[in-house]
């Protein structure tokens, strides 16, 4: 058999039958028990798929969760098109804030992204998840440049990282409530600057 | 005995004798084995302090790591005073980037901050760590306002969260190298804005 395996040891193909059921079971178990409580055995029980089958596809719980994170339909978010860069970025940041603060999405997103620091196999998928999202957000920035709202040498990744990063800091590390005007002020700051006279 | 316990169940007092040795052992074990591999038993072995003593002070590994994170002398960083807001923020962000990318500090900081998503007891200390840092950075922003570089209604927490958050996104979630001009461009963006003509 000529299996190809990716950087994380996961087979590169469409996955086993019942993939969505397996991903659902994985994400539900993560939401219920956290990353430490997540086990391949638990996913096997919950999904009714043989443990051996799971291990054949994913060598560890990190790899399994990573596949679930990129393979689930639950986290597929369409980038906005509001007609203005300010509007698009506010919509984008609001989506991130919602993902990090509103269950059931936040019960999955926060522990899964946090656990990227614990599992290199999961980290590979998290990297892929963010690269995929940025690629899908690219047209938003191309429209802004075409409308003359951004200079042609603007750095979309930097803008996204400033905004999404601020949400992560505020919600996950500071564990403070996100004020009602957080989104609009954050976007205004990266677009117009905080300095006097800017 | 009238013990006071904080929100995380940890005793509020100066800690046991050999606290720095315990914290060192905790952070070394985290760096070597990650958060999942960290155990109170392991810290007991490494520090030569009885397991029962450790559990008497910290009810879980999350609480122990949290205490180590806020109690260690290894992560005590003085806020900069370079004479300009741009310079101070660049120095601040460079410190964050270094903390997240350069061992041995990054082997502690990344898994410890990531594990805040796994342990509510650790999260309490992470919150405290960030609140303490912001309080110590406050004079930096007061000087900038006095110099006329920031309006008086500027929001220091938002500026710090945008910058430090961007570093977290780039390093931990995207797992991309931090370009040489990342720090200066990130600071310029939050101070002057990315939009055309800003």
Tab-separated table of N, CA, C and O in Angstrom, chain A residues 19-134:
chain	number	residue	atom	x	y	z
A	19	UNK	N	-16.632	10.279	8.590
A	19	UNK	CA	-15.694	11.300	9.077
A	19	UNK	C	-16.416	12.394	9.863
A	19	UNK	O	-15.975	12.786	10.950
A	20	UNK	N	-17.546	12.896	9.342
A	20	UNK	CA	-18.237	13.980	10.063
A	20	UNK	C	-18.713	13.510	11.441
A	20	UNK	O	-18.650	14.262	12.414
A	21	UNK	N	-19.163	12.251	11.563
A	21	UNK	CA	-19.582	11.735	12.872
A	21	UNK	C	-18.393	11.686	13.837
A	21	UNK	O	-18.520	12.001	15.021
A	22	UNK	N	-17.249	11.282	13.303
A	22	UNK	CA	-16.036	11.215	14.138
A	22	UNK	C	-15.629	12.622	14.577
A	22	UNK	O	-15.308	12.863	15.740
A	23	UNK	N	-15.658	13.573	13.627
A	23	UNK	CA	-15.282	14.949	13.969
A	23	UNK	C	-16.253	15.523	15.000
A	23	UNK	O	-15.851	16.192	15.959
A	24	UNK	N	-17.547	15.271	14.802
A	24	UNK	CA	-18.543	15.751	15.766
A	24	UNK	C	-18.261	15.200	17.162
A	24	UNK	O	-18.296	15.934	18.155
A	25	UNK	N	-18.012	13.888	17.223
A	25	UNK	CA	-17.750	13.253	18.519
A	25	UNK	C	-16.505	13.863	19.168
A	25	UNK	O	-16.470	14.111	20.381
A	26	UNK	N	-15.492	14.121	18.345
A	26	UNK	CA	-14.243	14.696	18.862
A	26	UNK	C	-14.483	16.086	19.443
A	26	UNK	O	-14.045	16.395	20.563
A	27	UNK	N	-15.203	16.918	18.696
A	27	UNK	CA	-15.429	18.297	19.137
A	27	UNK	C	-16.372	18.333	20.348
A	27	UNK	O	-16.181	19.131	21.266
A	28	UNK	N	-17.381	17.443	20.361
A	28	UNK	CA	-18.284	17.388	21.513
A	28	UNK	C	-17.542	16.961	22.776
A	28	UNK	O	-17.765	17.505	23.859
A	29	UNK	N	-16.664	15.984	22.614
A	29	UNK	CA	-15.906	15.498	23.769
A	29	UNK	C	-14.947	16.582	24.272
A	29	UNK	O	-14.788	16.773	25.486
A	30	UNK	N	-14.324	17.305	23.336
A	30	UNK	CA	-13.453	18.415	23.724
A	30	UNK	C	-14.251	19.456	24.501
A	30	UNK	O	-13.814	19.934	25.561
A	31	UNK	N	-15.417	19.814	23.992
A	31	UNK	CA	-16.252	20.821	24.652
A	31	UNK	C	-16.646	20.357	26.056
A	31	UNK	O	-16.685	21.146	27.002
A	32	UNK	N	-16.923	19.070	26.193
A	32	UNK	CA	-17.400	18.552	27.482
A	32	UNK	C	-16.262	18.349	28.477
A	32	UNK	O	-16.423	18.603	29.674
A	33	UNK	N	-15.094	17.911	28.010
A	33	UNK	CA	-14.056	17.463	28.950
A	33	UNK	C	-12.732	18.209	28.834
A	33	UNK	O	-11.794	17.905	29.567
A	34	UNK	N	-12.621	19.141	27.880
A	34	UNK	CA	-11.350	19.843	27.715
A	34	UNK	C	-10.339	18.971	26.996
A	34	UNK	O	-10.583	17.782	26.764
A	35	UNK	N	-9.183	19.553	26.676
A	35	UNK	CA	-8.192	18.815	25.899
A	35	UNK	C	-7.585	17.656	26.693
A	35	UNK	O	-7.343	16.582	26.147
A	36	UNK	N	-7.367	17.890	27.989
A	36	UNK	CA	-6.785	16.799	28.794
A	36	UNK	C	-7.734	15.615	28.896
A	36	UNK	O	-7.304	14.470	28.977
A	37	UNK	N	-9.038	15.909	28.908
A	37	UNK	CA	-10.026	14.844	29.038
A	37	UNK	C	-10.368	14.166	27.715
A	37	UNK	O	-11.069	13.149	27.698
A	38	UNK	N	-9.879	14.745	26.622
A	38	UNK	CA	-10.143	14.160	25.301
A	38	UNK	C	-9.255	12.941	25.087
A	38	UNK	O	-8.041	13.001	25.320
A	39	UNK	N	-9.843	11.818	24.695
A	39	UNK	CA	-9.058	10.622	24.385
A	39	UNK	C	-9.600	9.987	23.103
A	39	UNK	O	-10.787	10.124	22.791
A	40	UNK	N	-8.715	9.297	22.381
A	40	UNK	CA	-9.152	8.578	21.184
A	40	UNK	C	-10.177	7.507	21.579
A	40	UNK	O	-11.166	7.288	20.867
A	41	UNK	N	-9.978	6.877	22.727
A	41	UNK	CA	-10.932	5.882	23.223
A	41	UNK	C	-12.316	6.508	23.397
A	41	UNK	O	-13.337	5.917	23.013
A	42	UNK	N	-12.348	7.693	23.991
A	42	UNK	CA	-13.624	8.376	24.212
A	42	UNK	C	-14.328	8.687	22.902
A	42	UNK	O	-15.555	8.564	22.794
A	43	UNK	N	-13.550	9.101	21.905
A	43	UNK	CA	-14.132	9.408	20.594
A	43	UNK	C	-14.675	8.127	19.959
A	43	UNK	O	-15.752	8.136	19.343
A	44	UNK	N	-13.947	7.020	20.133
A	44	UNK	CA	-14.400	5.738	19.594
A	44	UNK	C	-15.762	5.374	20.194
A	44	UNK	O	-16.717	5.059	19.465
A	45	UNK	N	-15.859	5.440	21.517
A	45	UNK	CA	-17.131	5.149	22.193
A	45	UNK	C	-18.254	6.020	21.678
A	45	UNK	O	-19.344	5.551	21.364
A	46	UNK	N	-17.987	7.321	21.626
A	46	UNK	CA	-19.028	8.289	21.290
A	46	UNK	C	-19.479	8.199	19.833
A	46	UNK	O	-20.652	8.425	19.532
A	47	UNK	N	-18.530	7.875	18.939
A	47	UNK	CA	-18.867	7.858	17.507
A	47	UNK	C	-19.267	6.468	17.038
A	47	UNK	O	-19.787	6.312	15.931
A	48	UNK	N	-19.009	5.445	17.872
A	48	UNK	CA	-19.307	4.077	17.460
A	48	UNK	C	-18.350	3.559	16.399
A	48	UNK	O	-18.644	2.580	15.715
A	49	UNK	N	-17.203	4.225	16.249
A	49	UNK	CA	-16.192	3.771	15.288
A	49	UNK	C	-15.072	3.083	16.068
A	49	UNK	O	-14.651	3.573	17.118
A	50	UNK	N	-14.621	1.970	15.537
A	50	UNK	CA	-13.593	1.190	16.213
A	50	UNK	C	-12.321	2.006	16.489
A	50	UNK	O	-11.848	2.737	15.627
A	51	UNK	N	-11.797	1.854	17.712
A	51	UNK	CA	-10.592	2.577	18.125
A	51	UNK	C	-9.432	2.341	17.159
A	51	UNK	O	-8.691	3.264	16.813
A	52	UNK	N	-9.288	1.095	16.717
A	52	UNK	CA	-8.206	0.749	15.791
A	52	UNK	C	-8.323	1.525	14.483
A	52	UNK	O	-7.326	1.962	13.912
A	53	UNK	N	-9.560	1.673	14.014
A	53	UNK	CA	-9.797	2.445	12.792
A	53	UNK	C	-9.346	3.891	13.001
A	53	UNK	O	-8.680	4.483	12.134
A	54	UNK	N	-9.708	4.457	14.142
A	54	UNK	CA	-9.322	5.851	14.417
A	54	UNK	C	-7.798	5.979	14.417
A	54	UNK	O	-7.245	6.882	13.782
A	55	UNK	N	-7.133	5.061	15.133
A	55	UNK	CA	-5.670	5.140	15.206
A	55	UNK	C	-5.026	4.912	13.835
A	55	UNK	O	-3.918	5.392	13.572
A	56	UNK	N	-5.705	4.158	12.972
A	56	UNK	CA	-5.144	3.933	11.652
A	56	UNK	C	-5.100	5.243	10.861
A	56	UNK	O	-4.211	5.487	10.075
A	57	UNK	N	-6.092	6.089	11.111
A	57	UNK	CA	-6.148	7.367	10.399
A	57	UNK	C	-5.383	8.475	11.107
A	57	UNK	O	-4.788	9.330	10.465
A	58	UNK	N	-5.488	8.480	12.432
A	58	UNK	CA	-4.866	9.570	13.202
A	58	UNK	C	-4.048	8.972	14.334
A	58	UNK	O	-4.603	8.319	15.226
A	59	UNK	N	-2.738	9.228	14.328
A	59	UNK	CA	-1.863	8.544	15.286
A	59	UNK	C	-1.981	9.045	16.729
A	59	UNK	O	-1.403	8.444	17.620
A	60	UNK	N	-2.709	10.143	16.966
A	60	UNK	CA	-2.802	10.693	18.321
A	60	UNK	C	-4.054	11.545	18.433
A	60	UNK	O	-4.669	11.904	17.424
A	61	UNK	N	-4.410	11.903	19.662
A	61	UNK	CA	-5.601	12.737	19.827
A	61	UNK	C	-5.378	14.140	19.250
A	61	UNK	O	-6.312	14.775	18.773
A	62	UNK	N	-4.123	14.594	19.268
A	62	UNK	CA	-3.818	15.890	18.680
A	62	UNK	C	-4.090	15.901	17.183
A	62	UNK	O	-4.696	16.840	16.639
A	63	UNK	N	-3.653	14.840	16.514
A	63	UNK	CA	-3.884	14.723	15.068
A	63	UNK	C	-5.380	14.609	14.769
A	63	UNK	O	-5.891	15.208	13.814
A	64	UNK	N	-6.092	13.839	15.611
A	64	UNK	CA	-7.537	13.672	15.422
A	64	UNK	C	-8.272	14.999	15.607
A	64	UNK	O	-9.113	15.383	14.785
A	65	UNK	N	-7.937	15.720	16.664
A	65	UNK	CA	-8.587	17.015	16.894
A	65	UNK	C	-8.252	17.989	15.777
A	65	UNK	O	-9.113	18.757	15.320
A	66	UNK	N	-7.016	17.976	15.315
A	66	UNK	CA	-6.613	18.850	14.215
A	66	UNK	C	-7.430	18.581	12.964
A	66	UNK	O	-7.929	19.505	12.305
A	67	UNK	N	-7.591	17.301	12.644
A	67	UNK	CA	-8.392	16.931	11.473
A	67	UNK	C	-9.837	17.378	11.655
A	67	UNK	O	-10.478	17.870	10.714
A	68	UNK	N	-10.352	17.237	12.874
A	68	UNK	CA	-11.732	17.655	13.159
A	68	UNK	C	-11.879	19.168	13.000
A	68	UNK	O	-12.868	19.668	12.465
A	69	UNK	N	-10.870	19.892	13.446
A	69	UNK	CA	-10.912	21.361	13.409
A	69	UNK	C	-10.940	21.863	11.965
A	69	UNK	O	-11.694	22.777	11.631
A	70	UNK	N	-10.125	21.271	11.116
A	70	UNK	CA	-10.108	21.723	9.723
A	70	UNK	C	-11.186	21.022	8.889
A	70	UNK	O	-11.592	21.536	7.862
A	71	UNK	N	-11.649	19.861	9.343
A	71	UNK	CA	-12.602	19.098	8.541
A	71	UNK	C	-14.063	19.317	8.891
A	71	UNK	O	-14.949	18.982	8.108
A	72	UNK	N	-14.339	19.901	10.057
A	72	UNK	CA	-15.729	20.070	10.463
A	72	UNK	C	-16.426	21.138	9.641
A	72	UNK	O	-15.779	22.062	9.155
A	73	UNK	N	-17.733	20.991	9.513
A	73	UNK	CA	-18.502	22.037	8.837
A	73	UNK	C	-18.910	23.129	9.821
A	73	UNK	O	-19.422	24.164	9.445
A	74	UNK	N	-18.677	22.859	11.139
A	74	UNK	CA	-19.162	23.812	12.149
A	74	UNK	C	-18.408	25.125	12.157
A	74	UNK	O	-18.926	26.147	12.573
A	75	UNK	N	-17.133	25.101	11.764
A	75	UNK	CA	-16.325	26.314	11.859
A	75	UNK	C	-16.053	26.949	10.495
A	75	UNK	O	-15.140	27.729	10.345
A	76	UNK	N	-16.843	26.578	9.491
A	76	UNK	CA	-16.595	27.171	8.178
A	76	UNK	C	-17.319	28.509	8.087
A	76	UNK	O	-18.538	28.573	8.054
A	77	UNK	N	-16.552	29.566	8.076
A	77	UNK	CA	-17.109	30.911	8.147
A	77	UNK	C	-16.807	31.651	6.861
A	77	UNK	O	-15.646	31.725	6.435
A	78	UNK	N	-17.818	32.211	6.261
A	78	UNK	CA	-17.607	32.968	5.031
A	78	UNK	C	-17.120	34.375	5.357
A	78	UNK	O	-17.683	35.037	6.231
A	79	UNK	N	-16.077	34.851	4.681
A	79	UNK	CA	-15.618	36.218	4.915
A	79	UNK	C	-16.683	37.230	4.461
A	79	UNK	O	-17.430	36.959	3.518
A	80	UNK	N	-16.770	38.379	5.150
A	80	UNK	CA	-17.823	39.358	4.870
A	80	UNK	C	-17.561	40.201	3.624
A	80	UNK	O	-16.443	40.229	3.113
A	81	UNK	N	-18.594	40.851	3.136
A	81	UNK	CA	-18.469	41.821	2.045
A	81	UNK	C	-19.514	42.910	2.275
A	81	UNK	O	-20.611	42.879	1.733
A	82	UNK	N	-19.163	43.880	3.122
A	82	UNK	CA	-20.120	44.914	3.559
A	82	UNK	C	-20.055	46.161	2.703
A	82	UNK	O	-20.858	47.071	2.876
A	83	UNK	N	-19.057	46.256	1.822
A	83	UNK	CA	-18.933	47.446	0.986
A	83	UNK	C	-17.870	48.423	1.458
A	83	UNK	O	-17.500	49.334	0.728
A	84	UNK	N	-17.381	48.235	2.697
A	84	UNK	CA	-16.272	49.090	3.166
A	84	UNK	C	-15.288	48.260	3.973
A	84	UNK	O	-15.662	47.236	4.559
A	85	UNK	N	-14.042	48.700	3.986
A	85	UNK	CA	-13.005	47.977	4.734
A	85	UNK	C	-13.325	47.995	6.221
A	85	UNK	O	-13.229	46.967	6.897
A	86	UNK	N	-13.688	49.164	6.734
A	86	UNK	CA	-14.056	49.264	8.157
A	86	UNK	C	-15.163	48.252	8.477
A	86	UNK	O	-15.075	47.500	9.451
A	87	UNK	N	-16.189	48.209	7.645
A	87	UNK	CA	-17.301	47.278	7.869
A	87	UNK	C	-16.872	45.824	7.787
A	87	UNK	O	-17.261	45.000	8.624
A	88	UNK	N	-16.053	45.504	6.785
A	88	UNK	CA	-15.587	44.123	6.633
A	88	UNK	C	-14.743	43.688	7.828
A	88	UNK	O	-14.903	42.578	8.343
A	89	UNK	N	-13.840	44.569	8.267
A	89	UNK	CA	-12.964	44.192	9.393
A	89	UNK	C	-13.762	44.094	10.687
A	89	UNK	O	-13.496	43.234	11.531
A	90	UNK	N	-14.758	44.964	10.854
A	90	UNK	CA	-15.606	44.854	12.054
A	90	UNK	C	-16.361	43.529	12.047
A	90	UNK	O	-16.467	42.854	13.079
A	91	UNK	N	-16.871	43.161	10.888
A	91	UNK	CA	-17.600	41.896	10.779
A	91	UNK	C	-16.678	40.713	11.063
A	91	UNK	O	-17.032	39.770	11.792
A	92	UNK	N	-15.470	40.784	10.498
A	92	UNK	CA	-14.465	39.736	10.715
A	92	UNK	C	-14.115	39.610	12.200
A	92	UNK	O	-14.098	38.504	12.757
A	93	UNK	N	-13.849	40.732	12.841
A	93	UNK	CA	-13.453	40.701	14.258
A	93	UNK	C	-14.622	40.260	15.134
A	93	UNK	O	-14.438	39.523	16.103
A	94	UNK	N	-15.833	40.687	14.772
A	94	UNK	CA	-17.006	40.259	15.546
A	94	UNK	C	-17.156	38.745	15.477
A	94	UNK	O	-17.495	38.101	16.484
A	95	UNK	N	-16.877	38.179	14.313
A	95	UNK	CA	-16.933	36.722	14.171
A	95	UNK	C	-15.922	36.047	15.101
A	95	UNK	O	-16.232	35.044	15.744
A	96	UNK	N	-14.721	36.610	15.172
A	96	UNK	CA	-13.697	36.042	16.059
A	96	UNK	C	-14.143	36.159	17.517
A	96	UNK	O	-14.055	35.202	18.291
A	97	UNK	N	-14.643	37.341	17.898
A	97	UNK	CA	-15.095	37.545	19.283
A	97	UNK	C	-16.211	36.557	19.622
A	97	UNK	O	-16.211	35.943	20.694
A	98	UNK	N	-17.144	36.386	18.710
A	98	UNK	CA	-18.243	35.437	18.931
A	98	UNK	C	-17.704	34.017	19.076
A	98	UNK	O	-18.094	33.282	19.998
A	99	UNK	N	-16.776	33.652	18.192
A	99	UNK	CA	-16.184	32.309	18.247
A	99	UNK	C	-15.499	32.056	19.590
A	99	UNK	O	-15.503	30.930	20.093
A	100	UNK	N	-14.919	33.109	20.171
A	100	UNK	CA	-14.186	32.932	21.426
A	100	UNK	C	-15.060	33.103	22.661
A	100	UNK	O	-14.621	32.794	23.772
A	101	UNK	N	-16.279	33.637	22.503
A	101	UNK	CA	-17.065	33.959	23.705
A	101	UNK	C	-18.444	33.309	23.767
A	101	UNK	O	-19.026	33.252	24.852
A	102	UNK	N	-18.990	32.863	22.641
A	102	UNK	CA	-20.378	32.371	22.653
A	102	UNK	C	-20.426	30.849	22.457
A	102	UNK	O	-20.031	30.348	21.399
A	103	UNK	N	-20.889	30.108	23.485
A	103	UNK	CA	-21.047	28.664	23.320
A	103	UNK	C	-22.128	28.376	22.279
A	103	UNK	O	-23.013	29.206	22.096
A	104	UNK	N	-22.131	27.228	21.611
A	104	UNK	CA	-21.175	26.127	21.821
A	104	UNK	C	-19.843	26.306	21.078
A	104	UNK	O	-18.892	25.601	21.384
A	105	UNK	N	-19.762	27.287	20.152
A	105	UNK	CA	-18.524	27.454	19.384
A	105	UNK	C	-17.305	27.697	20.261
A	105	UNK	O	-16.234	27.121	20.040
A	106	UNK	N	-17.465	28.549	21.290
A	106	UNK	CA	-16.317	28.908	22.122
A	106	UNK	C	-15.816	27.713	22.946
A	106	UNK	O	-14.631	27.638	23.266
A	107	UNK	N	-16.717	26.789	23.283
A	107	UNK	CA	-16.295	25.602	24.045
A	107	UNK	C	-15.399	24.691	23.214
A	107	UNK	O	-14.722	23.812	23.750
A	108	UNK	N	-15.428	24.876	21.914
A	108	UNK	CA	-14.558	24.115	21.012
A	108	UNK	C	-13.332	24.949	20.636
A	108	UNK	O	-12.195	24.509	20.753
A	109	UNK	N	-13.581	26.185	20.180
A	109	UNK	CA	-12.497	26.988	19.604
A	109	UNK	C	-11.412	27.310	20.633
A	109	UNK	O	-10.216	27.188	20.336
A	110	UNK	N	-11.809	27.718	21.827
A	110	UNK	CA	-10.804	28.145	22.811
A	110	UNK	C	-9.889	26.988	23.244
A	110	UNK	O	-8.665	27.103	23.130
A	111	UNK	N	-10.447	25.853	23.706
A	111	UNK	CA	-9.516	24.764	24.084
A	111	UNK	C	-8.743	24.188	22.895
A	111	UNK	O	-7.584	23.806	23.047
A	112	UNK	N	-9.355	24.148	21.716
A	112	UNK	CA	-8.649	23.571	20.558
A	112	UNK	C	-7.464	24.451	20.162
A	112	UNK	O	-6.361	23.959	19.922
A	113	UNK	N	-7.684	25.770	20.098
A	113	UNK	CA	-6.586	26.662	19.713
A	113	UNK	C	-5.542	26.737	20.823
A	113	UNK	O	-4.345	26.811	20.554
A	114	UNK	N	-5.985	26.712	22.074
A	114	UNK	CA	-5.035	26.719	23.192
A	114	UNK	C	-4.151	25.486	23.188
A	114	UNK	O	-2.951	25.557	23.477
A	115	UNK	N	-4.735	24.346	22.846
A	115	UNK	CA	-3.989	23.085	22.875
A	115	UNK	C	-2.959	22.990	21.759
A	115	UNK	O	-2.131	22.074	21.751
A	116	UNK	N	-2.998	23.938	20.807
A	116	UNK	CA	-1.938	23.972	19.789
A	116	UNK	C	-0.567	24.109	20.454
A	116	UNK	O	0.445	23.697	19.899
A	117	UNK	N	-0.543	24.682	21.662
A	117	UNK	CA	0.728	24.818	22.391
A	117	UNK	C	1.145	23.491	23.023
A	117	UNK	O	2.265	23.371	23.514
A	118	UNK	N	0.243	22.494	23.052
A	118	UNK	CA	0.545	21.224	23.740
A	118	UNK	C	0.874	20.104	22.755
A	118	UNK	O	1.526	19.146	23.116
A	119	UNK	N	0.361	20.203	21.542
A	119	UNK	CA	0.512	19.095	20.602
A	119	UNK	C	1.014	19.581	19.255
A	119	UNK	O	0.306	20.292	18.541
A	120	UNK	N	2.222	19.191	18.868
A	120	UNK	CA	2.741	19.579	17.556
A	120	UNK	C	1.853	19.068	16.422
A	120	UNK	O	1.747	19.702	15.377
A	121	UNK	N	1.211	17.904	16.631
A	121	UNK	CA	0.362	17.348	15.578
A	121	UNK	C	-0.894	18.203	15.390
A	121	UNK	O	-1.361	18.398	14.271
A	122	UNK	N	-1.441	18.684	16.498
A	122	UNK	CA	-2.565	19.604	16.414
A	122	UNK	C	-2.119	20.933	15.809
A	122	UNK	O	-2.826	21.542	14.998
A	123	UNK	N	-0.931	21.381	16.201
A	123	UNK	CA	-0.421	22.681	15.752
A	123	UNK	C	-0.355	22.761	14.227
A	123	UNK	O	-0.638	23.804	13.641
A	124	UNK	N	0.023	21.661	13.597
A	124	UNK	CA	0.077	21.624	12.125
A	124	UNK	C	-1.286	21.996	11.538
A	124	UNK	O	-1.386	22.774	10.584
A	125	UNK	N	-2.343	21.444	12.115
A	125	UNK	CA	-3.682	21.720	11.606
A	125	UNK	C	-4.142	23.147	11.937
A	125	UNK	O	-4.873	23.756	11.156
A	126	UNK	N	-3.753	23.639	13.084
A	126	UNK	CA	-4.120	25.009	13.447
A	126	UNK	C	-3.463	25.983	12.470
A	126	UNK	O	-4.105	26.923	11.991
A	127	UNK	N	-2.199	25.719	12.151
A	127	UNK	CA	-1.494	26.550	11.171
A	127	UNK	C	-2.239	26.541	9.836
A	127	UNK	O	-2.451	27.585	9.221
A	128	UNK	N	-2.647	25.360	9.421
A	128	UNK	CA	-3.382	25.185	8.161
A	128	UNK	C	-4.718	25.935	8.212
A	128	UNK	O	-5.115	26.601	7.248
A	129	UNK	N	-5.405	25.834	9.335
A	129	UNK	CA	-6.683	26.507	9.550
A	129	UNK	C	-6.527	28.018	9.358
A	129	UNK	O	-7.294	28.657	8.640
A	130	UNK	N	-5.490	28.601	9.944
A	130	UNK	CA	-5.285	30.049	9.836
A	130	UNK	C	-4.834	30.447	8.434
A	130	UNK	O	-5.236	31.494	7.931
A	131	UNK	N	-4.009	29.631	7.803
A	131	UNK	CA	-3.569	29.931	6.435
A	131	UNK	C	-4.767	29.907	5.485
A	131	UNK	O	-4.923	30.786	4.626
A	132	UNK	N	-5.626	28.909	5.681
A	132	UNK	CA	-6.818	28.779	4.847
A	132	UNK	C	-7.738	29.988	5.033
A	132	UNK	O	-8.265	30.541	4.069
A	133	UNK	N	-7.911	30.417	6.277
A	133	UNK	CA	-8.784	31.568	6.525
A	133	UNK	C	-8.216	32.835	5.876
A	133	UNK	O	-8.952	33.618	5.273
A	134	UNK	N	-6.918	33.042	5.998
A	134	UNK	CA	-6.321	34.248	5.414
A	134	UNK	C	-6.481	34.242	3.899
A	134	UNK	O	-6.777	35.281	3.296
